[in-house]
Amino acid sequence: MDSQLASLIERLANPTVLPMRPTESRQLAAMPTEVIDCGPYRSRVLIRENHEPRAKNALLLHGWGGHPLMLAEAQTLLQAQGYRVYAPFLLGHDPRTPASCDLPGQSALLLAMQARYGPFDSVVAHSAGGLITAMAHWLGFSFNRVALLAAPASVPSLLLHSLRQHRAPGHYLAPLSGYFQSRYGLPADVRAAQPYTFSGPRVLIMHGKQDRRISHTDAGHIHAQSADSQLHMIEDTGHLGILSHQRTRQALTRFLCAKNADHEKGNLHVGAY
């Protein structure tokens, strides 16, 4: 392994986490949290409790370099729908316990949360969080429905963005992809080309047409992999804007309210409002 490739692997395992705004820091300080021990890692889980015995569990998963407060609007929406909501820091992202942890290592967090809190009915995942959810599903993480916001369609797609971000030569994509895919205990087609071939869950896919981080064409690739999916392309927003977009809230509300009955595969292109 050459030195630049080794350096890239190291940098990709140590993301630069977006700083919290003052309002987000205050929200975090006021929220109940629990610590998840996951192998050598520790990370906080933000919890919005619901003491109704029949309340279902929902998971919010932020993207690489993000934090749980970025999904505050989705959390509010899930609470309004009667969910018990869990929002963890990805491993290595909690400012209290910084550590090096690459993308494949994140599946262990979801499996540890399932073991502690029981099954999750719904997952809302942003960006790399969607890919992490798909990989964890193949390792035993179960749920009934998942909303994917600006998710990359595959490991190579996410790594291509990372190479551009680090201004690294494109010829490193193949060796990087090979390295990360070897870290997943999964079949080769799942690791690379078709990680979203879910066995059972309903899928909502939302992507901004102005996304400059993860190409909106990835949404179509995920839609093609998922037998029971809806696709919403939003014309006037990008990678982070989708988290608070009015169309995101509307589509997510309808998706969470829908019954678990079979439905036709939908393909909706949402215009500017």
XYZ file of C-alpha atoms in Angstrom:
273
model
C 0.000 0.000 0.000
C 1.514 3.338 -1.029
C 1.760 6.186 1.445
C -0.894 8.421 -0.183
C -3.449 5.604 -0.206
C -2.701 4.869 3.465
C -3.089 8.578 4.235
C -6.461 8.698 2.463
C -7.714 5.683 4.418
C -6.636 7.359 7.649
C -8.349 10.637 6.766
C -11.568 8.908 5.752
C -11.689 7.214 9.153
C -11.331 10.585 10.923
C -14.041 12.903 9.577
C -14.065 16.628 10.193
C -17.331 16.979 12.110
C -19.466 20.033 11.408
C -19.600 22.260 14.497
C -22.911 22.650 16.258
C -24.663 25.966 16.245
C -25.343 27.524 19.674
C -29.027 26.564 19.493
C -28.063 22.954 18.703
C -25.626 22.845 21.620
C -28.382 24.043 23.941
C -30.772 21.439 22.568
C -28.194 18.704 23.133
C -27.591 19.824 26.714
C -31.324 19.623 27.443
C -31.934 16.195 25.893
C -31.786 12.840 27.704
C -28.879 10.753 26.441
C -27.459 7.284 26.987
C -24.025 5.946 26.165
C -23.615 2.990 23.835
C -20.495 0.870 24.289
C -19.624 -0.667 20.955
C -16.366 -2.606 21.048
C -13.615 -0.046 21.657
C -15.993 2.868 20.946
C -18.428 4.882 23.047
C -21.063 7.161 21.625
C -24.061 9.047 22.939
C -27.607 8.342 21.835
C -30.086 11.215 22.053
C -33.494 9.938 23.180
C -36.989 11.375 22.863
C -39.002 9.012 25.019
C -42.625 7.997 24.585
C -44.051 6.056 27.516
C -47.019 4.703 25.618
C -46.532 0.898 25.732
C -47.412 0.551 22.060
C -45.047 3.299 20.900
C -42.729 2.167 18.125
C -39.011 2.846 17.932
C -37.548 5.130 15.266
C -33.876 5.678 14.447
C -32.398 8.898 13.062
C -28.981 8.510 11.467
C -26.894 11.470 10.369
C -24.308 11.546 7.595
C -20.505 11.355 7.628
C -19.085 14.402 9.379
C -22.533 15.361 10.691
C -24.260 15.096 14.064
C -27.728 14.079 15.355
C -29.039 17.629 15.811
C -28.952 18.094 12.045
C -32.066 15.877 11.884
C -34.003 17.885 14.483
C -36.939 18.519 12.140
C -37.309 14.815 11.379
C -37.160 14.124 15.110
C -40.010 16.547 15.759
C -42.054 14.953 12.988
C -41.478 11.432 14.332
C -42.448 12.512 17.843
C -45.665 13.992 16.482
C -46.399 10.597 14.903
C -46.063 8.929 18.321
C -42.627 7.344 17.922
C -39.953 6.812 20.547
C -36.950 8.415 18.814
C -33.262 7.471 19.081
C -30.568 9.588 17.416
C -26.960 8.419 17.927
C -23.670 10.039 17.089
C -21.948 7.842 14.527
C -18.909 6.133 15.996
C -15.977 8.539 16.110
C -18.281 11.577 15.724
C -19.153 12.282 19.366
C -17.015 15.258 20.491
C -16.845 13.741 23.971
C -15.225 10.535 22.714
C -13.442 11.196 19.421
C -11.914 8.111 17.822
C -10.948 6.731 14.443
C -13.718 4.594 12.920
C -14.283 4.022 9.212
C -17.539 3.485 7.338
C -17.735 -0.342 7.597
C -17.243 -0.154 11.359
C -20.505 1.789 11.768
C -22.765 -1.238 11.252
C -21.796 -2.439 14.710
C -23.454 0.655 16.222
C -26.839 -0.145 14.675
C -26.642 -3.778 15.761
C -25.732 -2.697 19.313
C -28.701 -0.304 19.407
C -31.044 -3.038 18.207
C -29.775 -5.327 20.962
C -30.335 -2.666 23.641
C -33.553 -0.970 22.536
C -35.304 -3.733 20.635
C -36.454 -3.645 17.005
C -36.894 -0.383 15.121
C -40.026 0.223 13.103
C -38.707 3.163 11.079
C -35.345 4.639 10.087
C -34.648 8.110 8.679
C -31.084 8.314 7.368
C -29.192 11.156 5.707
C -26.331 10.800 3.219
C -23.796 8.137 4.313
C -26.251 7.149 7.061
C -28.373 5.547 4.337
C -25.501 3.405 3.113
C -24.640 2.417 6.695
C -28.287 1.399 7.257
C -28.290 -0.739 4.095
C -25.081 -2.527 5.053
C -26.247 -3.107 8.641
C -29.510 -4.567 7.314
C -27.572 -7.325 5.564
C -25.852 -8.089 8.880
C -29.120 -8.449 10.810
C -30.378 -4.914 11.535
C -34.132 -5.035 10.888
C -36.849 -2.409 10.342
C -40.181 -2.008 8.547
C -39.584 1.209 6.637
C -36.689 3.513 5.820
C -36.482 7.057 4.459
C -33.228 7.790 2.628
C -32.341 11.481 2.270
C -29.560 12.299 -0.228
C -28.043 8.826 0.158
C -25.160 7.536 -1.994
C -26.063 4.512 -4.120
C -22.916 2.510 -3.306
C -19.563 2.505 -1.531
C -17.724 3.681 -4.688
C -20.190 6.556 -5.120
C -19.528 7.811 -1.590
C -15.773 7.381 -1.971
C -15.805 9.331 -5.247
C -17.246 12.306 -3.361
C -14.603 11.863 -0.643
C -11.788 11.879 -3.209
C -13.090 15.119 -4.679
C -13.398 16.605 -1.199
C -9.774 15.740 -0.427
C -8.587 16.757 -3.933
C -7.112 13.291 -4.430
C -6.470 11.720 -7.858
C -9.326 9.682 -9.301
C -7.164 6.592 -9.806
C -7.377 5.971 -6.056
C -11.092 5.117 -6.344
C -10.501 1.461 -7.298
C -7.998 0.616 -4.518
C -10.026 2.556 -1.937
C -13.218 0.772 -2.961
C -11.463 -2.579 -2.737
C -10.138 -1.790 0.722
C -13.462 -0.647 2.181
C -15.477 -3.413 0.540
C -13.099 -5.998 2.009
C -14.032 -4.663 5.457
C -17.694 -5.677 5.032
C -18.617 -9.291 5.696
C -21.047 -9.256 2.778
C -21.413 -10.668 -0.755
C -19.508 -8.671 -3.363
C -22.602 -7.411 -5.240
C -24.101 -6.095 -1.991
C -20.864 -4.361 -0.992
C -20.446 -2.589 -4.302
C -23.304 -2.340 -6.774
C -26.555 -3.192 -4.990
C -26.420 -2.486 -1.246
C -30.089 -1.391 -1.102
C -31.719 -4.657 -2.141
C -33.759 -4.675 1.088
C -35.665 -7.824 1.943
C -39.021 -6.521 3.131
C -38.849 -2.871 4.285
C -40.726 -0.123 2.469
C -38.409 2.592 1.131
C -38.808 6.333 0.608
C -36.020 7.966 -1.407
C -35.606 11.756 -1.462
C -32.839 13.668 -3.206
C -32.278 17.317 -4.097
C -31.644 18.072 -7.769
C -29.108 20.725 -6.675
C -27.058 18.299 -4.553
C -23.359 19.005 -5.192
C -22.051 16.291 -2.843
C -23.914 13.127 -3.811
C -25.265 13.153 -7.369
C -29.047 13.082 -7.632
C -28.637 10.255 -10.160
C -27.781 8.015 -7.194
C -31.411 8.253 -6.085
C -32.522 6.596 -9.314
C -30.010 3.783 -8.820
C -31.347 3.136 -5.298
C -34.926 3.229 -6.599
C -34.059 0.583 -9.207
C -32.642 -1.695 -6.494
C -35.647 -1.387 -4.158
C -38.793 -3.293 -5.101
C -41.068 -1.420 -2.684
C -39.909 2.181 -3.013
C -41.053 5.712 -3.740
C -38.754 8.298 -5.327
C -39.060 12.047 -4.763
C -36.692 14.321 -6.695
C -36.834 17.845 -5.261
C -35.903 20.543 -7.736
C -34.805 23.442 -5.594
C -32.604 22.086 -2.813
C -29.239 20.446 -2.150
C -27.476 18.039 0.181
C -28.179 19.741 3.522
C -31.206 21.749 2.482
C -33.207 18.569 1.995
C -33.202 18.043 5.770
C -35.489 21.026 6.363
C -37.284 21.303 3.015
C -41.067 21.638 3.044
C -41.425 18.833 0.479
C -39.295 16.540 2.659
C -41.592 17.097 5.624
C -44.700 16.476 3.524
C -43.411 13.290 1.901
C -42.006 11.936 5.170
C -45.278 12.575 6.999
C -47.271 10.696 4.339
C -44.761 7.854 4.365
C -44.869 7.413 8.147
C -48.662 7.626 8.261
C -49.161 5.030 5.513
C -50.236 1.556 6.547
C -47.954 -1.398 5.914
C -50.186 -2.664 3.110
C -48.730 -3.424 -0.314
C -48.663 -0.486 -2.710
C -47.479 0.221 -6.214
C -43.948 1.433 -6.712
C -44.089 5.225 -6.979
C -41.858 7.633 -8.904
C -42.601 11.265 -8.087
C -40.694 14.288 -9.383
C -41.502 17.225 -7.110
C -41.213 20.703 -8.598
C -40.159 23.949 -6.947
C -42.728 25.586 -4.739
